[in-house]
PDB file of C-alpha atoms and ligand atoms in Angstrom:
ATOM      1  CA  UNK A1360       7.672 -25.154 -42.161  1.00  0.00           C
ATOM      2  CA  UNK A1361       6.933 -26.638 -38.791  1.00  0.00           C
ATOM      3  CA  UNK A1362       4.650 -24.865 -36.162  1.00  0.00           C
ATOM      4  CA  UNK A1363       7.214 -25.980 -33.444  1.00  0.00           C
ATOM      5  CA  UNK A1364       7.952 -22.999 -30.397  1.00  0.00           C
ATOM      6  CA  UNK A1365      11.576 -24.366 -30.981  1.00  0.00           C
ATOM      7  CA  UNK A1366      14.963 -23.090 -32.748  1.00  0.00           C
ATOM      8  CA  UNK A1367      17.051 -26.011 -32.258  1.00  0.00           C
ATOM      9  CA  UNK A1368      17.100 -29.622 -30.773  1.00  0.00           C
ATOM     10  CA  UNK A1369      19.647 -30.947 -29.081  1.00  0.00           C
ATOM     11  CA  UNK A1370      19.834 -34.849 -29.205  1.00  0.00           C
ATOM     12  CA  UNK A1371      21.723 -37.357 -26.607  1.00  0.00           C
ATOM     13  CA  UNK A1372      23.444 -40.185 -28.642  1.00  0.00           C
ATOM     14  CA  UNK A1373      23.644 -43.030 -26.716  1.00  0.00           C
ATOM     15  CA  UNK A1374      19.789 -44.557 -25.743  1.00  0.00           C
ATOM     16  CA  UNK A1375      18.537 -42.205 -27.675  1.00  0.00           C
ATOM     17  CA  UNK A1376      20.054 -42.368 -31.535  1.00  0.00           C
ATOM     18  CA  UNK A1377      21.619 -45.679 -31.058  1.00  0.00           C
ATOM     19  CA  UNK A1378      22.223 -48.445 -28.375  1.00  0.00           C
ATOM     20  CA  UNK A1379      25.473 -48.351 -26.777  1.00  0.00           C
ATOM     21  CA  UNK A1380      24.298 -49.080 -23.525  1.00  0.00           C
ATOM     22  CA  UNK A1381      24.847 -52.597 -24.458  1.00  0.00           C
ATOM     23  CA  UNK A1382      28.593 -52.208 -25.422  1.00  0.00           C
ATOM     24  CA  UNK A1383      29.154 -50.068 -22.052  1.00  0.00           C
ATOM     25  CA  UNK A1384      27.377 -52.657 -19.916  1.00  0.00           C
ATOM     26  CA  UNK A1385      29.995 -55.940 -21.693  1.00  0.00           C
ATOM     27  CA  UNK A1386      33.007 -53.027 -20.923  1.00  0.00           C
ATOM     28  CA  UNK A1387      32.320 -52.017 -17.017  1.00  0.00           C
ATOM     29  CA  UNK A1388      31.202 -56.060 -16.623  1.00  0.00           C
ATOM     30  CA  UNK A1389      34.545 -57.546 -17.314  1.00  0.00           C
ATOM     31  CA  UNK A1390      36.244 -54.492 -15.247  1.00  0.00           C
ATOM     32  CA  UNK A1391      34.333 -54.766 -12.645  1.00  0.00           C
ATOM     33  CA  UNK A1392      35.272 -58.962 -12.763  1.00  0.00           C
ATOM     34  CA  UNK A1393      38.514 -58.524 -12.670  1.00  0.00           C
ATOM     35  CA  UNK A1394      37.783 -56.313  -9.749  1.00  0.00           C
ATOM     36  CA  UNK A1395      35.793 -58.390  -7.915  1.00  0.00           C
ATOM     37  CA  UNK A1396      32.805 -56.474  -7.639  1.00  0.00           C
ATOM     38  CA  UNK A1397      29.610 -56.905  -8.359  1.00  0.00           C
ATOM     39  CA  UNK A1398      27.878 -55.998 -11.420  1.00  0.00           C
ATOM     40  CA  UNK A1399      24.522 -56.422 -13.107  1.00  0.00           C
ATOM     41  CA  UNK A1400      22.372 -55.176 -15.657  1.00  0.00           C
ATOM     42  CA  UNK A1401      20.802 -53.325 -12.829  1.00  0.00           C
ATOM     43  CA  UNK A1402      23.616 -51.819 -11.592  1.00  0.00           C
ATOM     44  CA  UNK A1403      24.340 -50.630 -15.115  1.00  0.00           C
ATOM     45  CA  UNK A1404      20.984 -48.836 -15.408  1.00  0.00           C
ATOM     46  CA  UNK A1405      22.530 -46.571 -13.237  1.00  0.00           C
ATOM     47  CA  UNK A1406      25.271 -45.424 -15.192  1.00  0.00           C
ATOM     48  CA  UNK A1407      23.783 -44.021 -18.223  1.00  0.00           C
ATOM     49  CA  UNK A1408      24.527 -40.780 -18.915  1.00  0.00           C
ATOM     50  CA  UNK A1409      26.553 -40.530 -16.248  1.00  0.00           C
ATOM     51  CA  UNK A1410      30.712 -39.931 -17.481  1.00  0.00           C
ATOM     52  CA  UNK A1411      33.098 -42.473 -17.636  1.00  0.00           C
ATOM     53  CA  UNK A1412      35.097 -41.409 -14.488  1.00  0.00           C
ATOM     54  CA  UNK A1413      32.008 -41.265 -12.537  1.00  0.00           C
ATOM     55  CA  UNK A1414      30.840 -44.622 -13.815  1.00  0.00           C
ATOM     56  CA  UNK A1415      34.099 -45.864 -12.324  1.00  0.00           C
ATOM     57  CA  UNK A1416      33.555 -44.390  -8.940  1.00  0.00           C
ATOM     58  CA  UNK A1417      30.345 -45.738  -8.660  1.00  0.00           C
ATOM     59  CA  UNK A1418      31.645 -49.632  -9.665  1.00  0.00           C
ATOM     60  CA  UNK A1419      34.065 -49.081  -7.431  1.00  0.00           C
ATOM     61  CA  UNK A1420      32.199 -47.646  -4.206  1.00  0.00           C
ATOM     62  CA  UNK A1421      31.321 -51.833  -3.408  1.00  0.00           C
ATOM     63  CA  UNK A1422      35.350 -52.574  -3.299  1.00  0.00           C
ATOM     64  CA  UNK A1423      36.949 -53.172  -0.048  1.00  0.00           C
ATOM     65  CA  UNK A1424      40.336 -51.642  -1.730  1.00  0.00           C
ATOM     66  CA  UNK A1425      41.224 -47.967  -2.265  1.00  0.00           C
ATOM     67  CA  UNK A1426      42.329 -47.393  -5.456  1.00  0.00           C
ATOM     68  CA  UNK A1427      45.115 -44.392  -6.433  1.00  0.00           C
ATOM     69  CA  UNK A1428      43.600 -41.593  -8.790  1.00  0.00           C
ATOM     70  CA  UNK A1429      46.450 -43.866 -11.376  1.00  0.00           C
ATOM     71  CA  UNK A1430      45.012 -46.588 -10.609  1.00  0.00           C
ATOM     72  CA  UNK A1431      41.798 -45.220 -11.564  1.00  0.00           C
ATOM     73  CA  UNK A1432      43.050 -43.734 -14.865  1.00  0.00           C
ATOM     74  CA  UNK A1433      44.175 -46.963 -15.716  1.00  0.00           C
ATOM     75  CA  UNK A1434      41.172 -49.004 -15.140  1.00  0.00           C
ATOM     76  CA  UNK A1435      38.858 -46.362 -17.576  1.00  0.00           C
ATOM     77  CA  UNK A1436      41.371 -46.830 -19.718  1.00  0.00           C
ATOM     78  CA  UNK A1437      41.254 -50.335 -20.279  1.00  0.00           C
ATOM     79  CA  UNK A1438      37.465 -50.663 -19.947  1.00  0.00           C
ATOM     80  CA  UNK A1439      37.456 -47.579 -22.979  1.00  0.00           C
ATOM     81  CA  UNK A1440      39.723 -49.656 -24.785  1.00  0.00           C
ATOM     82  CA  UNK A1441      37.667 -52.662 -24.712  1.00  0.00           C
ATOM     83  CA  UNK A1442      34.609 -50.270 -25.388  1.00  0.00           C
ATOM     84  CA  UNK A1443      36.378 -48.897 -28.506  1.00  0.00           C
ATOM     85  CA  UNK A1444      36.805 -52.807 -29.579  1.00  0.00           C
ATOM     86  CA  UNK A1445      33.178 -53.426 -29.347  1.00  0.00           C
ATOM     87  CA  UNK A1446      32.084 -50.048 -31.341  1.00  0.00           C
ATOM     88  CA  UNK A1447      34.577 -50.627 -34.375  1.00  0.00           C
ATOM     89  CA  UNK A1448      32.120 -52.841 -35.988  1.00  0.00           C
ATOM     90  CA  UNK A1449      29.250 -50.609 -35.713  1.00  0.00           C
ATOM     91  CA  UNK A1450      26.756 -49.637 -38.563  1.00  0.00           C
ATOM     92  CA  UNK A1451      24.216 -47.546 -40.141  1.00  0.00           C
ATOM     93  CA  UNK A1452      21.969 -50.328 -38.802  1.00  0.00           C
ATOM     94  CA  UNK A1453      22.803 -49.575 -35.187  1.00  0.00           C
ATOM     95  CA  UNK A1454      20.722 -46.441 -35.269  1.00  0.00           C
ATOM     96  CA  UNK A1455      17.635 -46.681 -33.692  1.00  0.00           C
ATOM     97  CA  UNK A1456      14.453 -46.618 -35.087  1.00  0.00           C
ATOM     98  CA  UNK A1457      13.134 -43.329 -35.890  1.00  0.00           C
ATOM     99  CA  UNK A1458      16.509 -42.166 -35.154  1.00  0.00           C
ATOM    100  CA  UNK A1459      17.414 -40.527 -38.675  1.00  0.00           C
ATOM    101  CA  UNK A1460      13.556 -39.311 -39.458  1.00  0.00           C
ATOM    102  CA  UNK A1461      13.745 -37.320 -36.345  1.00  0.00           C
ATOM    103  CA  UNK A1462      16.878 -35.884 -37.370  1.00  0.00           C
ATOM    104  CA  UNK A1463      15.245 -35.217 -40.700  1.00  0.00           C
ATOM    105  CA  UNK A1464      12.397 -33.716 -39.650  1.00  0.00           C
ATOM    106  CA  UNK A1465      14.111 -31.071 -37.338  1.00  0.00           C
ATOM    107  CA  UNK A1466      16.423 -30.274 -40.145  1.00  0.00           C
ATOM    108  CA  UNK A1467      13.792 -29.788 -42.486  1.00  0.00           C
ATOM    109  CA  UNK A1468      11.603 -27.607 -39.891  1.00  0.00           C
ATOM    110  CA  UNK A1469      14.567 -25.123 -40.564  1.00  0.00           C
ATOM    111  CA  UNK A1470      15.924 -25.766 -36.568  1.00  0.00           C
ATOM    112  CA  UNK A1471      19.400 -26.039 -36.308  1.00  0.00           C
ATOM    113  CA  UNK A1472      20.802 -29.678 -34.784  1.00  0.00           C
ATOM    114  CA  UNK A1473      22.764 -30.203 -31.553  1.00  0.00           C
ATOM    115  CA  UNK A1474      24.771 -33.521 -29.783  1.00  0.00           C
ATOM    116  CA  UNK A1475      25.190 -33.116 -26.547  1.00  0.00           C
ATOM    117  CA  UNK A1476      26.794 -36.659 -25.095  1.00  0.00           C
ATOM    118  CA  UNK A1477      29.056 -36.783 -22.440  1.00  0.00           C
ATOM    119  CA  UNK A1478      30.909 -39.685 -24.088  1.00  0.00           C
ATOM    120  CA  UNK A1479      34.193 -38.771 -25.300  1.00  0.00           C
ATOM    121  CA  UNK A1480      33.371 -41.235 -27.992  1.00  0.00           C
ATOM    122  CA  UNK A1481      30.693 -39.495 -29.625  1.00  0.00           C
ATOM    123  CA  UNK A1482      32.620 -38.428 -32.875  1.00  0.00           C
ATOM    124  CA  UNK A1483      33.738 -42.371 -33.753  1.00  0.00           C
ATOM    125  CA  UNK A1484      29.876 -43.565 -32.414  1.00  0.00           C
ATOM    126  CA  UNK A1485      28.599 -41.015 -35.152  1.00  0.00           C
ATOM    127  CA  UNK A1486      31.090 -41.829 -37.856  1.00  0.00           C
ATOM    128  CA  UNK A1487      30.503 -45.301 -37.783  1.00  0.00           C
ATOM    129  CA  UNK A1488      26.702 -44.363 -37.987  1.00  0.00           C
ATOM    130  CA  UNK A1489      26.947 -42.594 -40.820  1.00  0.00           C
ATOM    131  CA  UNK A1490      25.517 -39.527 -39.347  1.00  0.00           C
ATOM    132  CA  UNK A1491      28.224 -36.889 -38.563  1.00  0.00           C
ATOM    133  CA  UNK A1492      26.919 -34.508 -40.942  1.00  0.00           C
ATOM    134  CA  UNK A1493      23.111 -34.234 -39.653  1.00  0.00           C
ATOM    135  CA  UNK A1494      24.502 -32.123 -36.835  1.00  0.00           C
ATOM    136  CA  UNK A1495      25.257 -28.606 -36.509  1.00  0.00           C
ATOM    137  CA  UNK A1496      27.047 -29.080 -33.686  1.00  0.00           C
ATOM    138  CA  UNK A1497      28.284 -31.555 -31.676  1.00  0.00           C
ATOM    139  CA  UNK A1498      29.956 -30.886 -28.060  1.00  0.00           C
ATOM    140  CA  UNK A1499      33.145 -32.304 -27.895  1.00  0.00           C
ATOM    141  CA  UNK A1500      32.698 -34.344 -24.025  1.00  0.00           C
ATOM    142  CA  UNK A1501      36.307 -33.836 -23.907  1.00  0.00           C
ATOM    143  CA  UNK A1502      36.110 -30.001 -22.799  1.00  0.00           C
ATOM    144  CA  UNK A1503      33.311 -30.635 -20.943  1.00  0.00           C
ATOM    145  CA  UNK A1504      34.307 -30.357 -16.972  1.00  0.00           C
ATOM    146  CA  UNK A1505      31.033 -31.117 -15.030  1.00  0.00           C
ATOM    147  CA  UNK A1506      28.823 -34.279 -16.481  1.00  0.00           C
ATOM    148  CA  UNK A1507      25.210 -34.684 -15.793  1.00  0.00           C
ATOM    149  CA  UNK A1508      23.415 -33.733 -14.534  1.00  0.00           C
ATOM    150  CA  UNK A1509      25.340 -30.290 -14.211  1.00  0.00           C
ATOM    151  CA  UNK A1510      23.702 -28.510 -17.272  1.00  0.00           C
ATOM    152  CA  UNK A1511      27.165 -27.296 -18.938  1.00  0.00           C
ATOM    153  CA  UNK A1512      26.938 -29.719 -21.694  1.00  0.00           C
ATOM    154  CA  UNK A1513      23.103 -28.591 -23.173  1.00  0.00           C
ATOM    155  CA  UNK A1514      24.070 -24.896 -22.299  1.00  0.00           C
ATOM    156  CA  UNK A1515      27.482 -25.504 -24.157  1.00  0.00           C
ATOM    157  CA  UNK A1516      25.632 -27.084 -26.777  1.00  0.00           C
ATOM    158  CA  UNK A1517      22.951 -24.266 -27.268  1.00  0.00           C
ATOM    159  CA  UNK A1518      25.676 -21.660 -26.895  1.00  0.00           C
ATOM    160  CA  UNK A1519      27.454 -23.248 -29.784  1.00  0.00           C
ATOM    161  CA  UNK A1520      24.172 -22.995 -31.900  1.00  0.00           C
ATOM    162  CA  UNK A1521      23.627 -19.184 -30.898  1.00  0.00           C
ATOM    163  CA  UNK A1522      20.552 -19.958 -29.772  1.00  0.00           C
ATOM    164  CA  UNK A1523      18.841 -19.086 -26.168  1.00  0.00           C
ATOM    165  CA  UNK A1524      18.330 -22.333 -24.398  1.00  0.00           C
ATOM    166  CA  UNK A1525      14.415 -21.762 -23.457  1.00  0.00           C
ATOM    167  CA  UNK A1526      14.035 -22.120 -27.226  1.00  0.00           C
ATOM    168  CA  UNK A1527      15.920 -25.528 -27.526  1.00  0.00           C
ATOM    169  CA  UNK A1528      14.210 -28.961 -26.604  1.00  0.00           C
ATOM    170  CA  UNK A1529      16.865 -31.294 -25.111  1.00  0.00           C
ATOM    171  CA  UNK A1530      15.993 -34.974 -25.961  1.00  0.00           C
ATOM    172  CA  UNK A1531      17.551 -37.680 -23.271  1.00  0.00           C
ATOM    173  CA  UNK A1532      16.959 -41.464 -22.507  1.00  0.00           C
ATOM    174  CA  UNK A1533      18.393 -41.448 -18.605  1.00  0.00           C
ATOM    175  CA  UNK A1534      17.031 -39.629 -15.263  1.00  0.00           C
ATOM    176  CA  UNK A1535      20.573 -37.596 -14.644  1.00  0.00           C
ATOM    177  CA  UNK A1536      20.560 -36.159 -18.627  1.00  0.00           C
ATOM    178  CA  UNK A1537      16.535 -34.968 -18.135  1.00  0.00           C
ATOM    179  CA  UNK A1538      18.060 -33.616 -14.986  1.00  0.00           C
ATOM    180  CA  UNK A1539      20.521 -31.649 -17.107  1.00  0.00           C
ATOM    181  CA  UNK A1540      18.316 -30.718 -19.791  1.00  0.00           C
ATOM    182  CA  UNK A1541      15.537 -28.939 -16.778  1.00  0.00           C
ATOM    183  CA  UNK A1542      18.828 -27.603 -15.397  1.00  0.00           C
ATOM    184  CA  UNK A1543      19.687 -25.750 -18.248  1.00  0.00           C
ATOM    185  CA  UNK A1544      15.928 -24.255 -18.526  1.00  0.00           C
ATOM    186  CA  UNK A1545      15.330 -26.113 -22.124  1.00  0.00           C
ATOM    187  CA  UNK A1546      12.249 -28.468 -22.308  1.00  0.00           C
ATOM    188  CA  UNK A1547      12.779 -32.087 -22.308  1.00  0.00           C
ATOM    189  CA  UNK A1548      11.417 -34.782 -23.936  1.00  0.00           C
ATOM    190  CA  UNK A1549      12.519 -38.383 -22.374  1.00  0.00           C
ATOM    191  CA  UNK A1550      12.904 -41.450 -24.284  1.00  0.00           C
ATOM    192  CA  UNK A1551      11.611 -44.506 -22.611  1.00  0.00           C
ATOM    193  CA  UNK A1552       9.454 -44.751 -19.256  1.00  0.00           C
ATOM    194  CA  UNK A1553       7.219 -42.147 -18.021  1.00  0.00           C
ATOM    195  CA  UNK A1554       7.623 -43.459 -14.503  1.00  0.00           C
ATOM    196  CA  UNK A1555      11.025 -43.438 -14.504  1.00  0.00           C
ATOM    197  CA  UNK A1556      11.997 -39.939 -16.233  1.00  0.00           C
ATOM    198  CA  UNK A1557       9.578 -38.340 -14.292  1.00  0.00           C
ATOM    199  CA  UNK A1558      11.132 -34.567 -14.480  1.00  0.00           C
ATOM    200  CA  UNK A1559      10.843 -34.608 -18.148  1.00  0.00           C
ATOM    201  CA  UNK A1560       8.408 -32.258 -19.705  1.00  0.00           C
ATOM    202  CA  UNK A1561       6.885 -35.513 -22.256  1.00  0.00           C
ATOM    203  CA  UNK A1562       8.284 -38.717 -22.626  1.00  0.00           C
ATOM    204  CA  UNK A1563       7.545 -40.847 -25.457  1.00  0.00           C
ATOM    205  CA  UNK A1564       8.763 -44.541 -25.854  1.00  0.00           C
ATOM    206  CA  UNK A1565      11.599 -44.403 -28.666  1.00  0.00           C
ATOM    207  CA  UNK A1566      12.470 -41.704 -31.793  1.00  0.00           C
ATOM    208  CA  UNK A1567      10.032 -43.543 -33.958  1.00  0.00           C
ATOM    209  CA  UNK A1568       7.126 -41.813 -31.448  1.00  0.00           C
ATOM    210  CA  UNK A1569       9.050 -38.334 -32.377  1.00  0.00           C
ATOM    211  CA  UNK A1570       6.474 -35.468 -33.317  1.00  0.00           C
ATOM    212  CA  UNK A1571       8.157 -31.812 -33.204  1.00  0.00           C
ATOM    213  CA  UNK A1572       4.353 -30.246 -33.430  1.00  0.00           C
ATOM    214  CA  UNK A1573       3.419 -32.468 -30.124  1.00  0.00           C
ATOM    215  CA  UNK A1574       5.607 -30.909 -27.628  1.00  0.00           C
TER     216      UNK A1574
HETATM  217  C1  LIG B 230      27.167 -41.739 -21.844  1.00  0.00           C
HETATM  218  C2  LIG B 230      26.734 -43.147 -21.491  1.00  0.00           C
HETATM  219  O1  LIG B 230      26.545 -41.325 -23.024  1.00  0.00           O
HETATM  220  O2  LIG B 230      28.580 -41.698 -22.048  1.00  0.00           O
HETATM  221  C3  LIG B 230      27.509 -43.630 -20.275  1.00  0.00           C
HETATM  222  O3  LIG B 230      25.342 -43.144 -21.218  1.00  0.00           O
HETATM  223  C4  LIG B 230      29.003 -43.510 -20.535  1.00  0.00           C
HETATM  224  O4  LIG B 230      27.163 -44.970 -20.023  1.00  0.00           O
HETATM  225  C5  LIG B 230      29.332 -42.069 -20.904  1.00  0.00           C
HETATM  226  O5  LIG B 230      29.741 -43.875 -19.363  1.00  0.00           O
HETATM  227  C6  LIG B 230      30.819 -41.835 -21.173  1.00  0.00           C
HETATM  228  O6  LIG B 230      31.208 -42.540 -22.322  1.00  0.00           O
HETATM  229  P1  LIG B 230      32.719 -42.700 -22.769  1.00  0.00           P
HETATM  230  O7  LIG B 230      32.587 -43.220 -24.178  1.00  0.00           O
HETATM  231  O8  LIG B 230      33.363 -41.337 -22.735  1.00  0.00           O
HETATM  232  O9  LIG B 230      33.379 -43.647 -21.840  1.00  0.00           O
HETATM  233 MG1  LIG B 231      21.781 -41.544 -23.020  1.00  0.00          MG
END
C-alpha cells in the first residue's frame, strides 16, 4: 500500500493521458480559415482546457463579423465533426508515456480513479485508447455547465467518487484546469512547465515523472 495523504486522483485526458491538442489545433485551424481569422499554434496554446464553445468565442473575438448564437452552433459543430474525423483512427499508442503506469499505480495504491475533461469527447478519446475501464468515474462534460476554470467539473468528479475533495489530487496540463483544480481546494500537480503552471502545487514534465509518494 502506498504512503500517499490521498483517496483518489482525478486525471485530465487531453495533455495529460494522451495528445489531442494536436487534433484540436488541425480542427479550430481550418475553421478559423474559412473564417478568415487568424490562427496559430500560439493562439491554440490558449485554448486548452478551455470548452469548445469558449474556444469558439475566443477564435472569433479577432472577426470583424458578428456571428448569431446559430451561427455559432454551427461552426462547433463542424469543427467537432472534423475533430471526430481525426480521433477515429486513434490507438492504444496515442497514450502518453507513463500514462497507463500512473493509472496503475493509483489503482493499485487502493485510491479510487477520476476523469475530469471538459471535452464532450472524452468517452470515444478513452475507448479508442483502450482505457475506459481504469476509471472509476468519468464526468460526463456534457452535464457540466461552467468549464474551467470554474471548479464544478473536479468537485463533480470527487462528488461522484464519495470522496472529500482536500483528499483528491487533481492532475492537469493547462493554466485554466490548475486553476480549477486550486478552485476546488484539491492539490494539483501540473504536467509540463513550472513557469507556466505556476498555481500548481508540483509540476513535473510528463506522466512518466509520476510518483504518488512525492506529492
Ligand atoms: C479540452 C481541450 O480537454 O476539451 C480543449 O483541452 C477542447 O482544447 C475541450 O476545446 C472541449 O473538447 P470537445 O471535444 O468537447 O470539443
Ligand atoms: Mg488538458
Amino acid at each position: 500500500m502506498s504512503s500517499s495523504r490521498y483517496q483518489a486522483v482525478i486525471f485530465d485526458l487531453d495533455g495529460v493521458i494522451t495528445d489531442t491538442a494536436h487534433y484540436h489545433y488541425l480542427a479550430w485551424k481550418r475553421l478559423a480559415e474559412a473564417q478568415g481569422v487568424p490562427f496559430d499554434l500560439a493562439f491554440n496554446e490558449n485554448l486548452k482546457g478551455i470548452d469548445r464553445m469558449g474556444s469558439l468565442d475566443l477564435i472569433l473575438a479577432s472577426s470583424a463579423k458578428r456571428y448569431t448564437a446559430a451561427e455559432k452552433l454551427a461552426l462547433a459543430d463542424e469543427k467537432n465533426l472534423h475533430y471526430q474525423e481525426l480521433i477515429a483512427t486513434m490507438s492504444a499508442g496515442d497514450l502518453l508515456p507513463g500514462a497507463v503506469a500512473a493509472l496503475d499505480t493509483v489503482r493499485a495504491a487502493g485510491m479510487k480513479i477520476g476523469l475530469a475533461s471538459v471535452s464532450k469527447n472524452a468517452f470515444t478519446v478513452l475507448e479508442r485508447l483502450g482505457i475506459t475501464d481504469k476509471f472509476d468515474y468519468v464526468v460526463d462534460a456534457a452535464l457540466i455547465a461552467r468549464g474551467k476554470p470554474d471548479p464544478e467539473i473536479f468537485l463533480k468528479a470527487a462528488r461522484e467518487l464519495g470522496v472529500a475533495p482536500a483528499d483528491c489530487l487533481g492532475v492537469e496540463d493547462a493554466v485554466a484546469s490548475v486553476a480549477s483544480i486550486k478552485a476546488a481546494g484539491m492539490v494539483a500537480l501540473g504536467i509540463g512547465q513550472a513557469d507556466v503552471l505556476t498555481q500548481a502545487d508540483v509540476v513535473i514534465p510528463s506522466l512518466a515523472q509520476f510518483d504518488l509518494n512525492a506529492y
